[in-house]
Amino acid sequence: RTVDIKKHGISVDNTDHLQWETIRERVIRAGTLQKLVECLISDDMLMDSRHFNVFFATYRSFATCSSVLELLLQRYVSLEMNSLVIGKAKAATLQCSLRSVIMCWLEMYPEDFNEPSADFATLMRLIEFGRIHKITDMRTKARQLRETYKRQIMDGRYLAQIPSMEQYVFNIGYDAPDFDTCVQRANMFDIGRENCVQIAEQLTFWDAELFKELLPQQCQGCVWNKRNKLGPETVYTVRATIDQVSLIYTKKKKKILRVYFQ
């Protein structure tokens, strides 16, 4: 990493004060779930963003949301109980980093807390924990997610999250300034004229919208292989994308066969 030697009180004649130093980084390659969760906080008592991204992108293959959250909350409580032993300042810094981990988790992977049951026990655990320990931002975020998911149950749950062409047309209207690139142009074509460009625009636009909604963690083999056991809601974004591609393929095949036999 780069080091500014001015900060170390070293005087040099040239104007370039930027130098380099070699540092050693600790990276965990394998370990128990408890050890992996502990390593979310680096040696400098800050959230390890690299390990955070890797862990929360893959943990579903060997752990559950509730088990990971429980380990984080248990460590938070243990720091509070042992603050006199490890030092109040150090304990407060580590607790702040743990709060950052949980808040980033809620922001980046909110679907992890969208449990099949309607009671949302994990979110309720966070809400109660935030109330007891006076963590306002965590409590507020968990409560907002819970209200959002409760509304989704009333609106049709997971399928309601997948956008439809009718929703885009209804929300945007037909007076968009960027008409050349917006959904209306892709949606308004005459199939009888066989305008291939506009048909391709519509299909490409819709495929892009589905891919933007696709959750990468649902593409993992460990998640996709359990779709029949855990329910279709665990892979709803993947299923919507596959259904769209299959529908287009079927319609194209029927059209080609109809023209061929005519």
mmCIF file of N, CA and C in Angstrom, residues 164-190 197-206:
data_model
loop_
_atom_site.group_PDB
_atom_site.id
_atom_site.type_symbol
_atom_site.label_atom_id
_atom_site.label_comp_id
_atom_site.label_asym_id
_atom_site.label_seq_id
_atom_site.Cartn_x
_atom_site.Cartn_y
_atom_site.Cartn_z
ATOM 1 N N SER A 164 -44.010 -6.295 -14.766
ATOM 2 C CA SER A 164 -44.662 -6.732 -15.994
ATOM 3 C C SER A 164 -44.689 -5.573 -16.980
ATOM 4 N N MET A 165 -44.881 -5.895 -18.254
ATOM 5 C CA MET A 165 -44.912 -4.855 -19.272
ATOM 6 C C MET A 165 -46.065 -3.892 -19.039
ATOM 7 N N GLU A 166 -47.207 -4.429 -18.563
ATOM 8 C CA GLU A 166 -48.355 -3.565 -18.308
ATOM 9 C C GLU A 166 -48.057 -2.560 -17.196
ATOM 10 N N GLN A 167 -47.309 -2.987 -16.173
ATOM 11 C CA GLN A 167 -46.962 -2.071 -15.093
ATOM 12 C C GLN A 167 -46.107 -0.922 -15.595
ATOM 13 N N TYR A 168 -45.155 -1.215 -16.474
ATOM 14 C CA TYR A 168 -44.295 -0.159 -17.001
ATOM 15 C C TYR A 168 -45.111 0.827 -17.837
ATOM 16 N N VAL A 169 -45.992 0.329 -18.672
ATOM 17 C CA VAL A 169 -46.797 1.209 -19.519
ATOM 18 C C VAL A 169 -47.732 2.058 -18.664
ATOM 19 N N PHE A 170 -48.323 1.456 -17.629
ATOM 20 C CA PHE A 170 -49.249 2.191 -16.767
ATOM 21 C C PHE A 170 -48.522 3.273 -15.973
ATOM 22 N N ASN A 171 -47.335 2.946 -15.469
ATOM 23 C CA ASN A 171 -46.599 3.889 -14.623
ATOM 24 C C ASN A 171 -45.973 5.027 -15.417
ATOM 25 N N ILE A 172 -45.467 4.718 -16.612
ATOM 26 C CA ILE A 172 -44.727 5.715 -17.382
ATOM 27 C C ILE A 172 -45.648 6.532 -18.275
ATOM 28 N N GLY A 173 -46.677 5.907 -18.827
ATOM 29 C CA GLY A 173 -47.532 6.607 -19.770
ATOM 30 C C GLY A 173 -46.920 6.636 -21.156
ATOM 31 N N TYR A 174 -47.489 7.432 -22.058
ATOM 32 C CA TYR A 174 -47.021 7.471 -23.439
ATOM 33 C C TYR A 174 -46.459 8.828 -23.827
ATOM 34 N N ASP A 175 -45.990 9.594 -22.859
ATOM 35 C CA ASP A 175 -45.430 10.914 -23.130
ATOM 36 C C ASP A 175 -43.997 11.029 -22.636
ATOM 37 N N ALA A 176 -43.285 9.929 -22.600
ATOM 38 C CA ALA A 176 -41.909 9.974 -22.106
ATOM 39 C C ALA A 176 -41.025 10.747 -23.073
ATOM 40 N N PRO A 177 -40.115 11.591 -22.576
ATOM 41 C CA PRO A 177 -39.249 12.374 -23.468
ATOM 42 C C PRO A 177 -38.260 11.514 -24.248
ATOM 43 N N ASP A 178 -37.818 10.403 -23.645
ATOM 44 C CA ASP A 178 -36.854 9.539 -24.335
ATOM 45 C C ASP A 178 -37.598 8.421 -25.066
ATOM 46 N N PHE A 179 -38.486 8.814 -25.969
ATOM 47 C CA PHE A 179 -39.344 7.841 -26.639
ATOM 48 C C PHE A 179 -38.546 6.831 -27.447
ATOM 49 N N ASP A 180 -37.399 7.257 -27.994
ATOM 50 C CA ASP A 180 -36.623 6.352 -28.840
ATOM 51 C C ASP A 180 -36.042 5.184 -28.058
ATOM 52 N N THR A 181 -35.856 5.332 -26.746
ATOM 53 C CA THR A 181 -35.219 4.272 -25.966
ATOM 54 C C THR A 181 -36.117 3.723 -24.869
ATOM 55 N N CYS A 182 -37.323 4.241 -24.724
ATOM 56 C CA CYS A 182 -38.156 3.820 -23.608
ATOM 57 C C CYS A 182 -38.990 2.602 -23.983
ATOM 58 N N VAL A 183 -39.727 2.106 -23.000
ATOM 59 C CA VAL A 183 -40.485 0.870 -23.177
ATOM 60 C C VAL A 183 -41.634 1.031 -24.164
ATOM 61 N N GLN A 184 -42.188 2.268 -24.307
ATOM 62 C CA GLN A 184 -43.351 2.430 -25.165
ATOM 63 C C GLN A 184 -43.040 2.075 -26.610
ATOM 64 N N ARG A 185 -41.864 2.492 -27.073
ATOM 65 C CA ARG A 185 -41.520 2.193 -28.451
ATOM 66 C C ARG A 185 -41.402 0.686 -28.653
ATOM 67 N N ALA A 186 -40.837 0.016 -27.636
ATOM 68 C CA ALA A 186 -40.712 -1.430 -27.736
ATOM 69 C C ALA A 186 -42.065 -2.115 -27.630
ATOM 70 N N ASN A 187 -43.015 -1.457 -26.976
ATOM 71 C CA ASN A 187 -44.319 -2.071 -26.757
ATOM 72 C C ASN A 187 -45.287 -1.822 -27.911
ATOM 73 N N MET A 188 -45.065 -0.770 -28.714
ATOM 74 C CA MET A 188 -45.998 -0.379 -29.768
ATOM 75 C C MET A 188 -45.467 -0.832 -31.128
ATOM 76 N N PHE A 189 -45.918 -1.961 -31.562
ATOM 77 C CA PHE A 189 -45.538 -2.438 -32.889
ATOM 78 C C PHE A 189 -46.679 -3.273 -33.441
ATOM 79 N N ASP A 190 -46.698 -3.412 -34.744
ATOM 80 C CA ASP A 190 -47.733 -4.180 -35.427
ATOM 81 C C ASP A 190 -47.132 -5.509 -35.841
ATOM 82 N N VAL A 197 -37.246 -5.260 -36.151
ATOM 83 C CA VAL A 197 -36.463 -4.381 -35.289
ATOM 84 C C VAL A 197 -37.234 -4.061 -34.011
ATOM 85 N N GLN A 198 -38.490 -3.675 -34.157
ATOM 86 C CA GLN A 198 -39.272 -3.319 -32.981
ATOM 87 C C GLN A 198 -39.590 -4.542 -32.126
ATOM 88 N N ILE A 199 -39.820 -5.680 -32.749
ATOM 89 C CA ILE A 199 -40.047 -6.900 -31.980
ATOM 90 C C ILE A 199 -38.805 -7.237 -31.160
ATOM 91 N N ALA A 200 -37.642 -7.127 -31.786
ATOM 92 C CA ALA A 200 -36.390 -7.410 -31.075
ATOM 93 C C ALA A 200 -36.168 -6.413 -29.948
ATOM 94 N N GLU A 201 -36.556 -5.147 -30.163
ATOM 95 C CA GLU A 201 -36.414 -4.139 -29.115
ATOM 96 C C GLU A 201 -37.246 -4.507 -27.897
ATOM 97 N N GLN A 202 -38.464 -4.959 -28.134
ATOM 98 C CA GLN A 202 -39.327 -5.314 -27.015
ATOM 99 C C GLN A 202 -38.771 -6.505 -26.238
ATOM 100 N N LEU A 203 -38.373 -7.534 -26.957
ATOM 101 C CA LEU A 203 -37.858 -8.729 -26.293
ATOM 102 C C LEU A 203 -36.568 -8.429 -25.545
ATOM 103 N N THR A 204 -35.696 -7.637 -26.156
ATOM 104 C CA THR A 204 -34.431 -7.298 -25.504
ATOM 105 C C THR A 204 -34.665 -6.455 -24.259
ATOM 106 N N PHE A 205 -35.592 -5.504 -24.360
ATOM 107 C CA PHE A 205 -35.907 -4.672 -23.200
ATOM 108 C C PHE A 205 -36.426 -5.521 -22.049
ATOM 109 N N TRP A 206 -37.336 -6.421 -22.354
ATOM 110 C CA TRP A 206 -37.945 -7.221 -21.296
ATOM 111 C C TRP A 206 -36.942 -8.187 -20.680
#
